[in-house]
PDB file of C-alpha atoms in Angstrom:
ATOM      1  CA  MET F   1      41.658  66.376  38.226  1.00  0.00           C
ATOM      2  CA  LEU F   2      38.670  64.507  39.404  1.00  0.00           C
ATOM      3  CA  ARG F   3      36.012  65.242  36.859  1.00  0.00           C
ATOM      4  CA  PRO F   4      37.486  66.399  33.843  1.00  0.00           C
ATOM      5  CA  ASN F   5      34.399  66.572  31.825  1.00  0.00           C
ATOM      6  CA  THR F   6      32.798  69.267  33.894  1.00  0.00           C
ATOM      7  CA  PRO F   7      32.046  72.432  32.393  1.00  0.00           C
ATOM      8  CA  PHE F   8      33.889  75.404  33.373  1.00  0.00           C
ATOM      9  CA  GLU F   9      30.887  76.924  34.958  1.00  0.00           C
ATOM     10  CA  GLY F  10      30.603  73.737  37.178  1.00  0.00           C
ATOM     11  CA  LEU F  11      27.771  71.368  37.969  1.00  0.00           C
ATOM     12  CA  PRO F  12      25.035  71.986  40.498  1.00  0.00           C
ATOM     13  CA  LYS F  13      25.320  70.051  43.674  1.00  0.00           C
ATOM     14  CA  PRO F  14      22.001  69.050  45.505  1.00  0.00           C
ATOM     15  CA  PRO F  15      20.960  71.122  48.562  1.00  0.00           C
ATOM     16  CA  ASN F  16      23.248  70.450  51.588  1.00  0.00           C
ATOM     17  CA  THR F  17      20.671  69.068  53.991  1.00  0.00           C
ATOM     18  CA  PRO F  18      21.080  66.931  56.989  1.00  0.00           C
ATOM     19  CA  SER F  19      19.623  63.861  55.256  1.00  0.00           C
ATOM     20  CA  ASN F  20      21.857  64.518  52.161  1.00  0.00           C
ATOM     21  CA  PRO F  21      24.914  66.401  53.367  1.00  0.00           C
ATOM     22  CA  ARG F  22      27.343  67.635  50.615  1.00  0.00           C
ATOM     23  CA  VAL F  23      30.434  66.458  53.059  1.00  0.00           C
ATOM     24  CA  GLY F  24      30.052  62.782  54.402  1.00  0.00           C
ATOM     25  CA  ALA F  25      30.750  62.274  58.128  1.00  0.00           C
ATOM     26  CA  HIS F  26      33.965  60.349  57.054  1.00  0.00           C
ATOM     27  CA  MET F  27      35.439  63.170  55.123  1.00  0.00           C
ATOM     28  CA  ASN F  28      34.377  65.467  57.829  1.00  0.00           C
ATOM     29  CA  ARG F  29      36.232  63.408  60.613  1.00  0.00           C
ATOM     30  CA  GLN F  30      39.177  63.021  58.275  1.00  0.00           C
ATOM     31  CA  GLY F  31      39.532  66.702  57.492  1.00  0.00           C
ATOM     32  CA  HIS F  32      38.920  67.806  61.293  1.00  0.00           C
ATOM     33  CA  SER F  33      41.791  65.516  62.031  1.00  0.00           C
ATOM     34  CA  VAL F  34      44.171  67.526  60.002  1.00  0.00           C
ATOM     35  CA  GLY F  35      42.593  70.867  60.557  1.00  0.00           C
ATOM     36  CA  ILE F  36      40.494  71.074  57.557  1.00  0.00           C
ATOM     37  CA  ASP F  37      36.818  72.237  57.908  1.00  0.00           C
ATOM     38  CA  PHE F  38      34.902  70.847  54.824  1.00  0.00           C
ATOM     39  CA  THR F  39      31.784  72.753  54.991  1.00  0.00           C
ATOM     40  CA  GLY F  40      29.895  71.906  51.763  1.00  0.00           C
ATOM     41  CA  LYS F  41      28.929  75.667  51.181  1.00  0.00           C
ATOM     42  CA  CYS F  42      29.783  75.758  47.515  1.00  0.00           C
ATOM     43  CA  ASP F  43      26.736  75.004  45.474  1.00  0.00           C
ATOM     44  CA  ARG F  44      28.481  73.741  42.294  1.00  0.00           C
ATOM     45  CA  THR F  45      31.274  71.064  41.605  1.00  0.00           C
ATOM     46  CA  PRO F  46      34.080  72.967  39.727  1.00  0.00           C
ATOM     47  CA  ASN F  47      36.235  72.192  36.738  1.00  0.00           C
ATOM     48  CA  THR F  48      39.672  72.419  38.131  1.00  0.00           C
ATOM     49  CA  LEU F  49      41.461  72.914  35.005  1.00  0.00           C
ATOM     50  CA  LEU F  50      42.216  76.976  35.474  1.00  0.00           C
ATOM     51  CA  GLY F  51      43.197  76.036  39.053  1.00  0.00           C
ATOM     52  CA  HIS F  52      45.819  73.563  37.934  1.00  0.00           C
ATOM     53  CA  ALA F  53      47.110  76.153  35.122  1.00  0.00           C
ATOM     54  CA  LEU F  54      47.393  78.806  37.842  1.00  0.00           C
ATOM     55  CA  LEU F  55      49.167  76.378  40.230  1.00  0.00           C
ATOM     56  CA  GLU F  56      51.723  75.346  37.598  1.00  0.00           C
ATOM     57  CA  TYR F  57      52.159  78.941  36.879  1.00  0.00           C
ATOM     58  CA  ALA F  58      52.818  80.159  40.652  1.00  0.00           C
ATOM     59  CA  LEU F  59      55.529  77.319  40.609  1.00  0.00           C
ATOM     60  CA  GLU F  60      57.163  78.740  37.445  1.00  0.00           C
ATOM     61  CA  LYS F  61      57.046  82.404  38.775  1.00  0.00           C
ATOM     62  CA  GLY F  62      57.356  82.266  42.326  1.00  0.00           C
ATOM     63  CA  GLY F  63      58.723  78.616  43.123  1.00  0.00           C
ATOM     64  CA  ALA F  64      57.204  75.920  45.493  1.00  0.00           C
ATOM     65  CA  ALA F  65      56.336  78.221  48.562  1.00  0.00           C
ATOM     66  CA  VAL F  66      54.209  80.428  46.362  1.00  0.00           C
ATOM     67  CA  GLN F  67      52.514  77.288  44.534  1.00  0.00           C
ATOM     68  CA  ASN F  68      52.080  75.729  48.178  1.00  0.00           C
ATOM     69  CA  ASP F  69      50.424  78.856  49.307  1.00  0.00           C
ATOM     70  CA  LEU F  70      48.095  79.278  46.520  1.00  0.00           C
ATOM     71  CA  ALA F  71      47.141  75.554  46.593  1.00  0.00           C
ATOM     72  CA  GLU F  72      46.254  76.155  50.386  1.00  0.00           C
ATOM     73  CA  ARG F  73      44.206  79.281  49.627  1.00  0.00           C
ATOM     74  CA  ILE F  74      42.498  77.679  46.591  1.00  0.00           C
ATOM     75  CA  PHE F  75      41.469  74.764  48.936  1.00  0.00           C
ATOM     76  CA  LYS F  76      40.302  76.815  51.635  1.00  0.00           C
ATOM     77  CA  MET F  77      38.413  79.264  49.307  1.00  0.00           C
ATOM     78  CA  TYR F  78      36.339  76.316  47.886  1.00  0.00           C
ATOM     79  CA  TYR F  79      36.174  73.571  50.565  1.00  0.00           C
ATOM     80  CA  THR F  80      35.736  75.965  53.724  1.00  0.00           C
ATOM     81  CA  ASP F  81      34.435  79.453  52.541  1.00  0.00           C
ATOM     82  CA  GLY F  82      32.515  78.044  49.852  1.00  0.00           C
ATOM     83  CA  ILE F  83      33.725  80.321  46.970  1.00  0.00           C
ATOM     84  CA  PHE F  84      33.532  78.902  43.237  1.00  0.00           C
ATOM     85  CA  PRO F  85      37.087  78.498  42.003  1.00  0.00           C
ATOM     86  CA  ASP F  86      36.280  80.583  38.512  1.00  0.00           C
ATOM     87  CA  ALA F  87      38.643  82.749  36.869  1.00  0.00           C
ATOM     88  CA  THR F  88      37.848  85.851  38.981  1.00  0.00           C
ATOM     89  CA  ASN F  89      38.032  84.241  42.157  1.00  0.00           C
ATOM     90  CA  LEU F  90      41.231  82.438  41.198  1.00  0.00           C
ATOM     91  CA  SER F  91      42.692  85.688  40.134  1.00  0.00           C
ATOM     92  CA  THR F  92      41.647  87.319  43.382  1.00  0.00           C
ATOM     93  CA  VAL F  93      43.455  84.317  45.570  1.00  0.00           C
ATOM     94  CA  GLY F  94      46.609  84.285  42.933  1.00  0.00           C
ATOM     95  CA  GLN F  95      47.007  88.045  43.680  1.00  0.00           C
ATOM     96  CA  ALA F  96      46.817  87.318  47.525  1.00  0.00           C
ATOM     97  CA  CYS F  97      49.889  84.936  46.803  1.00  0.00           C
ATOM     98  CA  GLY F  98      51.732  87.938  45.098  1.00  0.00           C
ATOM     99  CA  LEU F  99      51.029  86.983  41.350  1.00  0.00           C
ATOM    100  CA  GLU F 100      50.198  89.974  39.095  1.00  0.00           C
ATOM    101  CA  LYS F 101      46.699  90.377  38.042  1.00  0.00           C
ATOM    102  CA  ALA F 102      47.480  90.597  34.209  1.00  0.00           C
ATOM    103  CA  ALA F 103      49.581  87.740  34.220  1.00  0.00           C
ATOM    104  CA  ILE F 104      47.138  85.802  35.928  1.00  0.00           C
ATOM    105  CA  GLU F 105      44.545  86.511  33.446  1.00  0.00           C
ATOM    106  CA  ALA F 106      46.913  85.813  30.671  1.00  0.00           C
ATOM    107  CA  VAL F 107      47.606  82.210  32.099  1.00  0.00           C
ATOM    108  CA  LEU F 108      43.884  81.660  32.832  1.00  0.00           C
ATOM    109  CA  SER F 109      42.952  82.669  28.970  1.00  0.00           C
ATOM    110  CA  ASP F 110      45.963  80.864  27.406  1.00  0.00           C
ATOM    111  CA  ASP F 111      44.702  77.793  25.418  1.00  0.00           C
ATOM    112  CA  GLU F 112      47.986  76.512  24.535  1.00  0.00           C
ATOM    113  CA  ARG F 113      49.044  76.475  28.393  1.00  0.00           C
ATOM    114  CA  LEU F 114      45.398  74.955  29.150  1.00  0.00           C
ATOM    115  CA  GLU F 115      45.977  72.225  26.640  1.00  0.00           C
ATOM    116  CA  LYS F 116      49.626  71.320  27.996  1.00  0.00           C
ATOM    117  CA  VAL F 117      47.996  71.193  31.821  1.00  0.00           C
ATOM    118  CA  GLN F 118      45.026  69.058  30.272  1.00  0.00           C
ATOM    119  CA  VAL F 119      47.705  66.695  28.649  1.00  0.00           C
ATOM    120  CA  ALA F 120      49.965  66.349  31.807  1.00  0.00           C
ATOM    121  CA  ILE F 121      46.643  65.540  33.942  1.00  0.00           C
ATOM    122  CA  GLN F 122      45.790  62.940  31.439  1.00  0.00           C
ATOM    123  CA  GLN F 123      49.231  61.287  31.781  1.00  0.00           C
ATOM    124  CA  ASN F 124      48.903  61.445  35.480  1.00  0.00           C
ATOM    125  CA  ARG F 125      45.503  59.794  35.547  1.00  0.00           C
ATOM    126  CA  ARG F 126      47.093  56.857  33.856  1.00  0.00           C
ATOM    127  CA  LYS F 127      49.746  56.476  36.436  1.00  0.00           C
ATOM    128  CA  ILE F 128      47.417  56.595  39.379  1.00  0.00           C
ATOM    129  CA  SER F 129      44.275  54.515  40.267  1.00  0.00           C
ATOM    130  CA  SER F 130      42.163  56.919  42.380  1.00  0.00           C
ATOM    131  CA  GLY F 131      42.289  59.394  45.223  1.00  0.00           C
ATOM    132  CA  VAL F 132      42.764  62.960  45.629  1.00  0.00           C
ATOM    133  CA  PRO F 133      45.070  64.131  46.876  1.00  0.00           C
ATOM    134  CA  PHE F 134      47.379  61.715  45.110  1.00  0.00           C
ATOM    135  CA  PHE F 135      51.170  61.872  45.977  1.00  0.00           C
ATOM    136  CA  VAL F 136      53.758  61.107  43.275  1.00  0.00           C
ATOM    137  CA  PHE F 137      57.522  60.859  44.221  1.00  0.00           C
ATOM    138  CA  ASN F 138      60.105  60.970  41.632  1.00  0.00           C
ATOM    139  CA  GLY F 139      57.400  59.714  39.025  1.00  0.00           C
ATOM    140  CA  GLN F 140      56.308  56.944  40.954  1.00  0.00           C
ATOM    141  CA  PRO F 141      52.831  56.634  42.517  1.00  0.00           C
ATOM    142  CA  ALA F 142      52.957  56.908  46.341  1.00  0.00           C
ATOM    143  CA  PHE F 143      49.743  56.976  48.350  1.00  0.00           C
ATOM    144  CA  SER F 144      46.311  59.089  48.519  1.00  0.00           C
ATOM    145  CA  GLY F 145      44.394  61.094  50.724  1.00  0.00           C
ATOM    146  CA  ALA F 146      45.280  63.442  53.837  1.00  0.00           C
ATOM    147  CA  GLN F 147      48.518  61.672  55.362  1.00  0.00           C
ATOM    148  CA  ASP F 148      50.089  62.123  58.831  1.00  0.00           C
ATOM    149  CA  PRO F 149      53.382  63.956  58.516  1.00  0.00           C
ATOM    150  CA  SER F 150      55.428  60.818  59.711  1.00  0.00           C
ATOM    151  CA  THR F 151      54.249  59.173  56.335  1.00  0.00           C
ATOM    152  CA  PHE F 152      55.935  61.863  54.417  1.00  0.00           C
ATOM    153  CA  HIS F 153      59.020  61.501  56.540  1.00  0.00           C
ATOM    154  CA  ARG F 154      59.241  57.857  55.878  1.00  0.00           C
ATOM    155  CA  VAL F 155      59.114  58.225  52.145  1.00  0.00           C
ATOM    156  CA  PHE F 156      61.443  61.379  52.318  1.00  0.00           C
ATOM    157  CA  ASP F 157      63.759  59.146  54.445  1.00  0.00           C
ATOM    158  CA  GLN F 158      63.736  56.470  51.900  1.00  0.00           C
ATOM    159  CA  LEU F 159      64.311  58.827  48.920  1.00  0.00           C
ATOM    160  CA  LEU F 160      67.226  60.482  50.441  1.00  0.00           C
TER     161      LEU F 160
END
């Protein structure tokens, strides 16, 4: 979680202008190199706690494939489509992944679950220095940022 003190309604971003783009040239190049279109369309920086809670639930309910599908859809929703990841929009994207609306709403309003997710995020922040995404394998920090598939293959080869 990049900015844990961000309010749930998010923080306004400055206007997206040529002289002050919301997405820098480096991030745009990196994204395009792996097929990601960072548009800068969303006008608010989100608090991602609800998204993390929903991703945890997706893993519990549907396994890694559902969690991955949800993560990809949330990422595209925010970074490409410019849709703010509030509870309503997270519910919509969760339902598109096959999760039930009532269950999603329960997850996103469950203070105990949200607290557990927050604690896990804080524990993970102590393990890693920076970078989102940041990859941890078997509880050990590995690397950050978008990576070529060969990087993952090397790590998996070492672990297996």
